[in-house]
Coordinates of N, CA and C and ligand atoms in Angstrom, one line a residue:
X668 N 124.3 -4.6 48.3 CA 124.7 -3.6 47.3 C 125.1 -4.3 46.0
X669 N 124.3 -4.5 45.3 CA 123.9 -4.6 43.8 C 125.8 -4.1 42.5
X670 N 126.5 -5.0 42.2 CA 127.8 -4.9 41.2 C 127.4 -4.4 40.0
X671 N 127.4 -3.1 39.6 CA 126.7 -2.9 38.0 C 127.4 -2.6 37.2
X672 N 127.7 -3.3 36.0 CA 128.6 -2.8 34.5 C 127.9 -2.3 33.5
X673 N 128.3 -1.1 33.2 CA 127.7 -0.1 31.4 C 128.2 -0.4 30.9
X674 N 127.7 -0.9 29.7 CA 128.3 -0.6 27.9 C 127.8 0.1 27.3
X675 N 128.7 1.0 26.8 CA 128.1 2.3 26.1 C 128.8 2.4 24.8
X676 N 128.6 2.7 23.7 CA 129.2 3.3 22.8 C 129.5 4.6 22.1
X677 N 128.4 5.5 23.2 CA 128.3 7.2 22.8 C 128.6 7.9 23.8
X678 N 127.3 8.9 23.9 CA 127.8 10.3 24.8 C 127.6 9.7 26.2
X679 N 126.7 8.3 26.2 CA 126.5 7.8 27.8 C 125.8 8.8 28.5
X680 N 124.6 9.4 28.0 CA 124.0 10.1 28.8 C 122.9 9.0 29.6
X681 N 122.8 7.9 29.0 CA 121.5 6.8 30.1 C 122.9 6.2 30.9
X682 N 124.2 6.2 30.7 CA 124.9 5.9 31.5 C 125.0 7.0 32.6
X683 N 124.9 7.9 32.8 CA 125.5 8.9 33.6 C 123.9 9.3 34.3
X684 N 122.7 8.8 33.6 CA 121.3 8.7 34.5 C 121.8 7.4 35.5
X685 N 122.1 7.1 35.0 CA 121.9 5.3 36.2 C 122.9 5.5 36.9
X686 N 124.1 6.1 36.8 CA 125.3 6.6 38.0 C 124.7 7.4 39.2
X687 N 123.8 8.4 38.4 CA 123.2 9.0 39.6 C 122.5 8.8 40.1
X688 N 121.6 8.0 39.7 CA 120.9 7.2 40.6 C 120.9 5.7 41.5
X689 N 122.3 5.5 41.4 CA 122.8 4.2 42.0 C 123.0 5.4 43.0
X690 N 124.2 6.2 42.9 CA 124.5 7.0 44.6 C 123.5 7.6 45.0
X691 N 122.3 8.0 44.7 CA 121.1 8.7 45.3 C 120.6 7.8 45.9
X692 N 120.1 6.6 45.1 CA 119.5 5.3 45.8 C 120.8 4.3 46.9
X693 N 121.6 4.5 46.7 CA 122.4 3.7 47.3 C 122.4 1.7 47.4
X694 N 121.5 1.3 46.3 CA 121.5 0.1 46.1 C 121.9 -0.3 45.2
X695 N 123.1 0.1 44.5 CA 123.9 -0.6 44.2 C 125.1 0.1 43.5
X696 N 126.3 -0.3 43.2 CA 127.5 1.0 42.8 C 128.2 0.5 41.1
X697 N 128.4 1.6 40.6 CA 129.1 1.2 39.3 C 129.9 0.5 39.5
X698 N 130.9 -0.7 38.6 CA 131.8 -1.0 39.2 C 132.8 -1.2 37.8
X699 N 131.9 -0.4 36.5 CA 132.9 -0.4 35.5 C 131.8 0.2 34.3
X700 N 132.2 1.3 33.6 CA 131.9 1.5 32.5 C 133.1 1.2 31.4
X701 N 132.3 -0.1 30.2 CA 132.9 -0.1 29.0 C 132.5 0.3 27.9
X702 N 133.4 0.2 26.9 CA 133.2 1.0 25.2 C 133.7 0.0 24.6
X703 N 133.2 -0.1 23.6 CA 133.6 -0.9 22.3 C 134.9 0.4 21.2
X704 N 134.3 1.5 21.5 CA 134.4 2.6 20.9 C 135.8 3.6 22.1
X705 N 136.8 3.7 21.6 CA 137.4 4.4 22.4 C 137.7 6.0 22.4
X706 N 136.8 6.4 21.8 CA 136.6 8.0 21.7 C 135.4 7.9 22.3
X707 N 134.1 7.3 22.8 CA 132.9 7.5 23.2 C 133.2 8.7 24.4
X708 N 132.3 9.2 24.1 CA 132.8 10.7 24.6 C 132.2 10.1 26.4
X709 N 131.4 9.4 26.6 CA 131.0 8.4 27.5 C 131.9 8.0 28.9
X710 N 133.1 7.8 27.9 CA 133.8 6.9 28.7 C 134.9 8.3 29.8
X711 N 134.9 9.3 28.8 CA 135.5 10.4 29.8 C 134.7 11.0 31.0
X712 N 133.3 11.0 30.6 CA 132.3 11.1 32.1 C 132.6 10.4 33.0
X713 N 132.4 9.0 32.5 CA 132.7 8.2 33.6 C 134.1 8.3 34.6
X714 N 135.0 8.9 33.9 CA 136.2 8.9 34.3 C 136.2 9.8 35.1
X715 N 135.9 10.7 34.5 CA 135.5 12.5 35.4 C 134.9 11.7 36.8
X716 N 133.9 10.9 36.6 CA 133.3 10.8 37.8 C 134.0 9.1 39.1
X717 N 135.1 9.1 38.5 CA 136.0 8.0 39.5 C 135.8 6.8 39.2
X718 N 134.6 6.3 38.0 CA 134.1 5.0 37.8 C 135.5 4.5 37.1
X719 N 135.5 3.1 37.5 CA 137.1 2.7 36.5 C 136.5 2.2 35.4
X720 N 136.7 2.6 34.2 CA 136.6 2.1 32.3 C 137.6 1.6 32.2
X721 N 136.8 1.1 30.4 CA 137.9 0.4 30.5 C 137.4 0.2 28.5
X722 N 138.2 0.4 27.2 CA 137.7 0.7 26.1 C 138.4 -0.7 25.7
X723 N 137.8 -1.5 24.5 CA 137.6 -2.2 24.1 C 137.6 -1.9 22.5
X724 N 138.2 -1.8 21.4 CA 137.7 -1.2 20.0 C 137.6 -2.9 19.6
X725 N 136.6 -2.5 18.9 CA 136.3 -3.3 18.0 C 137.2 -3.7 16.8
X726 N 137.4 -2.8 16.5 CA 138.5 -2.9 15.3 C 139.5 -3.3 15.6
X727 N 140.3 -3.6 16.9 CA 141.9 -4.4 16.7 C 141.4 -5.6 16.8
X728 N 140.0 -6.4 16.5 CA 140.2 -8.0 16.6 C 139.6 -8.1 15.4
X729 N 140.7 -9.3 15.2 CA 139.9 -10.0 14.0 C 138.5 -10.5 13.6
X730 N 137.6 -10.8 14.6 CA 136.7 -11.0 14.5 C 135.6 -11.0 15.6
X731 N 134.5 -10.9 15.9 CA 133.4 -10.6 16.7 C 133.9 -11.1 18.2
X732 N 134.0 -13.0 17.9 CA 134.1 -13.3 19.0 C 135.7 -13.4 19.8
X733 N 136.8 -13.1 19.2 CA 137.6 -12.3 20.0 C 137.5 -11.0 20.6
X734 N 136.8 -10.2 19.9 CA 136.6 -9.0 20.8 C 135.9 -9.2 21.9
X735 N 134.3 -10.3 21.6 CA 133.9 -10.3 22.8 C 134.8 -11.3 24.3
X736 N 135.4 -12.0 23.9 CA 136.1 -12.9 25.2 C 136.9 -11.4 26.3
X737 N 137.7 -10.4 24.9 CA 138.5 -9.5 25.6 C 137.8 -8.4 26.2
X738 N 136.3 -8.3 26.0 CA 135.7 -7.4 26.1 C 135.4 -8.2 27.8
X739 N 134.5 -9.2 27.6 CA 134.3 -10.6 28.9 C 135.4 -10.1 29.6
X740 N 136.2 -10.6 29.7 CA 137.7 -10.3 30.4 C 138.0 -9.6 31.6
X741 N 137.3 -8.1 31.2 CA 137.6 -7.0 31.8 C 135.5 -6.6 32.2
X742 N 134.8 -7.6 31.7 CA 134.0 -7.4 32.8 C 133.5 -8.1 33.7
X743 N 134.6 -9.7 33.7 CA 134.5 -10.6 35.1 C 135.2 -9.9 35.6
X744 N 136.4 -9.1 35.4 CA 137.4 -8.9 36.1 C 137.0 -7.4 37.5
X745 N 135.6 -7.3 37.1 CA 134.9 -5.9 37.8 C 134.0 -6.7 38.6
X746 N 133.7 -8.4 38.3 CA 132.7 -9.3 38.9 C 131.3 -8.7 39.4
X747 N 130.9 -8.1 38.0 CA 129.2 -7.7 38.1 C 128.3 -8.3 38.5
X748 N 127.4 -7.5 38.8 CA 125.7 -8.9 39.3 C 125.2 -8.2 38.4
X749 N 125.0 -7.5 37.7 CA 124.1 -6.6 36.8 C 124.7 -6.6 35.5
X750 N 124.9 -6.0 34.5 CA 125.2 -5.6 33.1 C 123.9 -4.9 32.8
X751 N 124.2 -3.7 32.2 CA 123.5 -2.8 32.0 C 124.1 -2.3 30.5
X752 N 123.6 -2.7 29.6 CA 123.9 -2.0 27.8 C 123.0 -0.5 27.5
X753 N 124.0 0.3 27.9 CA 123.1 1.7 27.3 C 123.6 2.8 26.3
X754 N 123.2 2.3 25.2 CA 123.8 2.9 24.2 C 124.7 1.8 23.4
X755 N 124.4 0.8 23.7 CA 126.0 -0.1 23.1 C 125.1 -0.7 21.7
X756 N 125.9 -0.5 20.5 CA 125.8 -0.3 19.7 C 126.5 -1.4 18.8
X757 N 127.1 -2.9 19.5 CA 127.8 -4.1 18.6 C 126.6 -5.0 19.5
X758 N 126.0 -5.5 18.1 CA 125.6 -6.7 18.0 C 126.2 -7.9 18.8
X759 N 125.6 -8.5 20.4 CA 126.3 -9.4 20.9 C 126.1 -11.3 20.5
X760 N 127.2 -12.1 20.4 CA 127.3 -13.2 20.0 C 126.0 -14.4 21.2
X761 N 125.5 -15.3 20.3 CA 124.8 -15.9 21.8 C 126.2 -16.4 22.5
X762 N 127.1 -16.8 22.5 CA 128.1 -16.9 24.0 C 128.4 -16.4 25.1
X763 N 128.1 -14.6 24.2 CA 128.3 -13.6 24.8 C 126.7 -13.6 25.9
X764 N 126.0 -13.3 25.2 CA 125.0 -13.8 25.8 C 124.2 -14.5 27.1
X765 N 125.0 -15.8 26.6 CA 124.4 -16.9 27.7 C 125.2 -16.7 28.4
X766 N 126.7 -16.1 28.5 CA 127.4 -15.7 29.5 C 126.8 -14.6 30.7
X767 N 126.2 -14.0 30.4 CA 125.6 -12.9 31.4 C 123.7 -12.6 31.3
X768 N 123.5 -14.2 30.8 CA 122.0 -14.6 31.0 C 121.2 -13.8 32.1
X769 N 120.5 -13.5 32.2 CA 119.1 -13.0 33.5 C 120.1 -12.1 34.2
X770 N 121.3 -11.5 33.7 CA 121.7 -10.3 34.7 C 121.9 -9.1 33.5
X771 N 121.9 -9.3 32.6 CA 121.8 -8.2 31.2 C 120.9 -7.7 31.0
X772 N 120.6 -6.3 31.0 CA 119.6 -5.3 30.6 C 119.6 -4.4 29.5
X773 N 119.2 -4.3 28.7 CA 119.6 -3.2 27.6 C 118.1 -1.9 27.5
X774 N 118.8 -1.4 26.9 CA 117.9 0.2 26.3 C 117.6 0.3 25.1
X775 N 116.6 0.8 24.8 CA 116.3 0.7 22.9 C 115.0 1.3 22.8
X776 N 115.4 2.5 22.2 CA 114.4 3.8 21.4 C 113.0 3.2 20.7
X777 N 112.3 2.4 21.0 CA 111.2 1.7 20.7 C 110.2 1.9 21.6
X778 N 108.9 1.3 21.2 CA 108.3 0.7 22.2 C 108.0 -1.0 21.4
X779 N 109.1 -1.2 22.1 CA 109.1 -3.1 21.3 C 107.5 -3.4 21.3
X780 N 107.2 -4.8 20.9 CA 108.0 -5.4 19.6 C 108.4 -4.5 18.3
X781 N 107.3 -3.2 18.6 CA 107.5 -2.6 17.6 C 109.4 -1.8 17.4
X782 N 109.6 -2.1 16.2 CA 110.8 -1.7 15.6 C 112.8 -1.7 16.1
X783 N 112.4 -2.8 16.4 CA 113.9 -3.5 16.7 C 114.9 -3.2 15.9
X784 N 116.2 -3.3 16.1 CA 117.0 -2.6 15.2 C 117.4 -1.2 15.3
X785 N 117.9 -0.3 13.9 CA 118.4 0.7 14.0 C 117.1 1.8 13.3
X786 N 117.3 3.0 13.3 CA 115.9 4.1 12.9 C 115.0 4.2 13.4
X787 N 114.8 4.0 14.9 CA 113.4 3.5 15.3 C 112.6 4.8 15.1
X788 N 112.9 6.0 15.3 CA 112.2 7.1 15.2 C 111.9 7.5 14.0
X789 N 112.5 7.8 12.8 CA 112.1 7.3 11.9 C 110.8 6.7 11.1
X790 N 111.7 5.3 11.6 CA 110.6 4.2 11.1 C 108.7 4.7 11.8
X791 N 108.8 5.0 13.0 CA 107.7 5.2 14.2 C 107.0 6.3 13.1
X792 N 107.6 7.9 12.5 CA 107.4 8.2 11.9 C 106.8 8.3 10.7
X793 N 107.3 7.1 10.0 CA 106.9 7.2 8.5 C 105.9 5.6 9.0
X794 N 105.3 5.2 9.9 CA 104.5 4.7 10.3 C 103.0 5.4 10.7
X795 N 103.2 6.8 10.5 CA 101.9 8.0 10.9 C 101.5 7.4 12.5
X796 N 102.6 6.6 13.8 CA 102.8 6.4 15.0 C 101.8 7.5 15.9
X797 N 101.2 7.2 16.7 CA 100.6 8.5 17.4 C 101.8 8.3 18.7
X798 N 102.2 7.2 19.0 CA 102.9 6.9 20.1 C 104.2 6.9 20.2
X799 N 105.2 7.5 20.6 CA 106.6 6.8 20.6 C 107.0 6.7 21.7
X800 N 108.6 5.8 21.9 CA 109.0 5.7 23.5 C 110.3 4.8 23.8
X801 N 110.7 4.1 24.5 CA 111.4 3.3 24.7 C 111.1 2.1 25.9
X802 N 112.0 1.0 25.8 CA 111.6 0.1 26.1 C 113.2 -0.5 26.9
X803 N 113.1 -0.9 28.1 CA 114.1 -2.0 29.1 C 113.9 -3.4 28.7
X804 N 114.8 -4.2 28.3 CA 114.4 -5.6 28.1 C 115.5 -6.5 28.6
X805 N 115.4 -7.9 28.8 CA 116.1 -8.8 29.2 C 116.7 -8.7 28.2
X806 N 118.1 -8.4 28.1 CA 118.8 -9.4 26.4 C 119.3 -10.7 26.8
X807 N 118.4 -10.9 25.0 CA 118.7 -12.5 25.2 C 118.6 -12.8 24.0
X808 N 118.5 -14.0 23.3 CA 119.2 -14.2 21.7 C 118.6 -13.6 20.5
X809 N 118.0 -13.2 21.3 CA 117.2 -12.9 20.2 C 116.8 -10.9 19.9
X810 N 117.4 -10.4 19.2 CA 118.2 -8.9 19.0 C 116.4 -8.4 19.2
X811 N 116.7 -7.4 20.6 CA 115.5 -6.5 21.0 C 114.3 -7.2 21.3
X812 N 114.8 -8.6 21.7 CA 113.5 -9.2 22.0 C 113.2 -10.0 23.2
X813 N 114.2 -9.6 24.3 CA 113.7 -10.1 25.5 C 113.0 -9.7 26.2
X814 N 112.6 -10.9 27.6 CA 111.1 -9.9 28.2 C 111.5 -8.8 28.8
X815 N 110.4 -7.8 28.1 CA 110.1 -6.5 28.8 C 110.4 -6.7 30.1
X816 N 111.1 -5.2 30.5 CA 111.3 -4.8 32.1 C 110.5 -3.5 32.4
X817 N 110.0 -2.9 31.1 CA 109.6 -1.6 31.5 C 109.8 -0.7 30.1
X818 N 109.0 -0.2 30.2 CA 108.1 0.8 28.9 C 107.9 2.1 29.1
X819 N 108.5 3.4 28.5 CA 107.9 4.3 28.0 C 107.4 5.4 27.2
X820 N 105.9 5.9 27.1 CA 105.4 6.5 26.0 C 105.3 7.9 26.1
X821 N 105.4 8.3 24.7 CA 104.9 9.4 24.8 C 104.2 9.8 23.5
X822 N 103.4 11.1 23.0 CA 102.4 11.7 21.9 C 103.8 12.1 21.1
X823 N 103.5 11.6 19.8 CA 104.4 11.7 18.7 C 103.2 13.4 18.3
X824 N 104.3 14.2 17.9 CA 103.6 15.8 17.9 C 103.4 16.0 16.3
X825 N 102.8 16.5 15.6 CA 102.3 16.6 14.3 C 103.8 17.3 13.7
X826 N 104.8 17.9 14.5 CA 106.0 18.9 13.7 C 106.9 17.8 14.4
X827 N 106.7 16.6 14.8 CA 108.3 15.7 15.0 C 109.0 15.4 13.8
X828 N 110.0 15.6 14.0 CA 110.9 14.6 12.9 C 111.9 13.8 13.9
X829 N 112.5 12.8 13.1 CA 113.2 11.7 13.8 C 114.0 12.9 15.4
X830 N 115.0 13.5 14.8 CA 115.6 14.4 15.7 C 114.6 14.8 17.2
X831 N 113.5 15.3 17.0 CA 113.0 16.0 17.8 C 112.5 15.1 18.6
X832 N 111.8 14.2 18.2 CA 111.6 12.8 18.6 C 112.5 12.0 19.7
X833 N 113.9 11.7 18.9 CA 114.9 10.9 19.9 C 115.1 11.8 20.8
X834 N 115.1 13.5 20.7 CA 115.3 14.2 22.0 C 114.3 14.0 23.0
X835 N 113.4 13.9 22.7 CA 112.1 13.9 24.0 C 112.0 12.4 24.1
X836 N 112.5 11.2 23.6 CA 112.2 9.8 24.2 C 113.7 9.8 25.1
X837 N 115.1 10.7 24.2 CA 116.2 10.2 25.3 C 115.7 10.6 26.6
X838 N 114.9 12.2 27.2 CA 114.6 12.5 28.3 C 113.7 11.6 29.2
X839 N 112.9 10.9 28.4 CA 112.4 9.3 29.2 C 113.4 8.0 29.3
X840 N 114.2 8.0 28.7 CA 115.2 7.0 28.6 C 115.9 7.6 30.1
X841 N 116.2 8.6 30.2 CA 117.1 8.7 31.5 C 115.9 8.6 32.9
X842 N 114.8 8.1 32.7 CA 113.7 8.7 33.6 C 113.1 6.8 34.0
X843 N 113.4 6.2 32.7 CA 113.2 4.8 33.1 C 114.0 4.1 33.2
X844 N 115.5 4.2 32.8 CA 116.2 3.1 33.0 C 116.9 3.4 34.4
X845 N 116.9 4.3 35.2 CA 117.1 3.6 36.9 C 116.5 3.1 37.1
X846 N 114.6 4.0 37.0 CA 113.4 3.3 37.7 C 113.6 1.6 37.5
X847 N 113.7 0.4 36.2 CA 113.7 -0.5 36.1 C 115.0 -0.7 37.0
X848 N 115.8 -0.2 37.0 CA 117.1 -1.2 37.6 C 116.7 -1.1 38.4
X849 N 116.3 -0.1 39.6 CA 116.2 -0.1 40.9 C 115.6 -1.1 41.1
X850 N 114.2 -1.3 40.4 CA 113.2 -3.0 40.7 C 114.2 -4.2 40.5
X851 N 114.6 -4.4 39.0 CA 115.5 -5.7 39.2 C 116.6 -5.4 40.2
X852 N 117.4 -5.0 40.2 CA 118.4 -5.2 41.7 C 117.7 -5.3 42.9
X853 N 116.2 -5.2 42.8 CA 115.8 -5.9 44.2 C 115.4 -7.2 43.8
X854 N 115.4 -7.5 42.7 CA 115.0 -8.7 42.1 C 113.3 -8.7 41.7
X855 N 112.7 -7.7 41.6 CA 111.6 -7.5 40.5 C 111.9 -7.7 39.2
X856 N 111.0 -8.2 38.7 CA 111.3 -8.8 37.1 C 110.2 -8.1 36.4
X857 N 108.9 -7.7 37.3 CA 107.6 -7.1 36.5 C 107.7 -6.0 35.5
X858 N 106.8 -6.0 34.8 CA 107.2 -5.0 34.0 C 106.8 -3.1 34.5
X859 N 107.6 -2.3 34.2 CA 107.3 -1.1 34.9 C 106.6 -0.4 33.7
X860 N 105.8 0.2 33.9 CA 105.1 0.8 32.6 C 105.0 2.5 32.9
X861 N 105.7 3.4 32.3 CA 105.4 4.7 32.8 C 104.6 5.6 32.0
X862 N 103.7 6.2 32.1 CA 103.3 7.2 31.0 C 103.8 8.4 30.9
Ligands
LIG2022 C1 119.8 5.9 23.4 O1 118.8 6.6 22.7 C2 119.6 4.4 23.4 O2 118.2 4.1 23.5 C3 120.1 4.0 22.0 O3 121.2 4.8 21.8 C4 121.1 6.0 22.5 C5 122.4 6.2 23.4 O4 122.4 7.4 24.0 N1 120.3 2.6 22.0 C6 120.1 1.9 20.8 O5 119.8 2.3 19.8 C7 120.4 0.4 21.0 N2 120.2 -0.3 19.8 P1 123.4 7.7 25.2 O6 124.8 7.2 24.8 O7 123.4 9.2 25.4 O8 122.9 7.0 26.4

């Protein structure tokens, strides 16, 4: 049974997909949802649901890599095999990084390489995109650019705008990010590709 940590910085709705589907599948158990953000409305789900959080603001440290040691802290202190970023929304340091090398997963409104960063719907948009989706990746130093774990697409509709858009890719976002974890916590690395 598989040790998994969320970082979230919002409503945590890809966090509260992978909750349910860790007790459905039973391979492996939350063992800490965090926030950078201590109003993420996220972090009260998690609570509602017995997972122990644990909030982190950004704003009482002076600087990046204080927050991340105190952030670290509290998630050796849950002693994860996994890290799971869904929704987390601060830029991590490479220390932070190499600290939880090849067990870090993140989520991102893309279908990488295309459009890393923030607006991706948008951007996909004012690109005349036929395609949009999101993408599971290794993080690793390089921001939205580690190897793919898994991809999904869908038909960008002639009446999308950004809004209508992130609502029908978040519905895939909750649809791929178990399916990928379930593979890596068995230790599959391939990439999952859904249509
Ligand atoms: C999701 O759409 C996720 O892909 C995106 O934030 C949203 C969080 O929603 N992540 C990023 O943009 C990462 N750069 P949630 O809090 O309901 O899971």
């Amino acid at each position: 049974m598989k040790r998994v940590a969320i970082l979230i910085s919002g409503g945590g709705s890809n966090m509260l997909a992978l909750v349910q589907d860790m007790a459905a599948g039973g391979y492996a158990t939350p063992v800490l949802v965090a926030s950078n953000d201590p109003a993420a409305g996220g972090l009260a789900r998690a609570q509602a649901l017995g997972i122990p959080t644990a909030a982190v603001d950004h704003r009482a440290f002076p600087d990046r890599a204080s927050f991340e040691t105190a952030l670290a802290d509290r998630i050796d202190a849950a002693r994860p095999d996994i890290l799971c970023l869904a929704g987390f929304m601060r830029i991590l340091t490479p220390g932070f990084i190499r600290r939880y090398r090849g067990r870090m997963l993140n989520i991102h409104p893309s279908l990488l390489p295309k459009y890393p960063g923030l607006n991706t719907h948008a951007r996909a948009l004012a690109a005349g995109d036929a395609e949009a989706g999101c993408t599971i990746h290794e993080v690793t130093e390089d921001l939205d650019a580690g190897p793919i774990l898994g991809q999904a697409r869908l038909p960008v509709r002639p009446e999308d705008t950004a809004e209508t858009l992130a609502s029908r890719v978040l519905k895939l976002e909750h649809r791929l990010y178990p399916a990928v974890l379930r593979r890596f916590a068995s230790g599959d690395r391939s990439p999952l590709m859904l249509d």
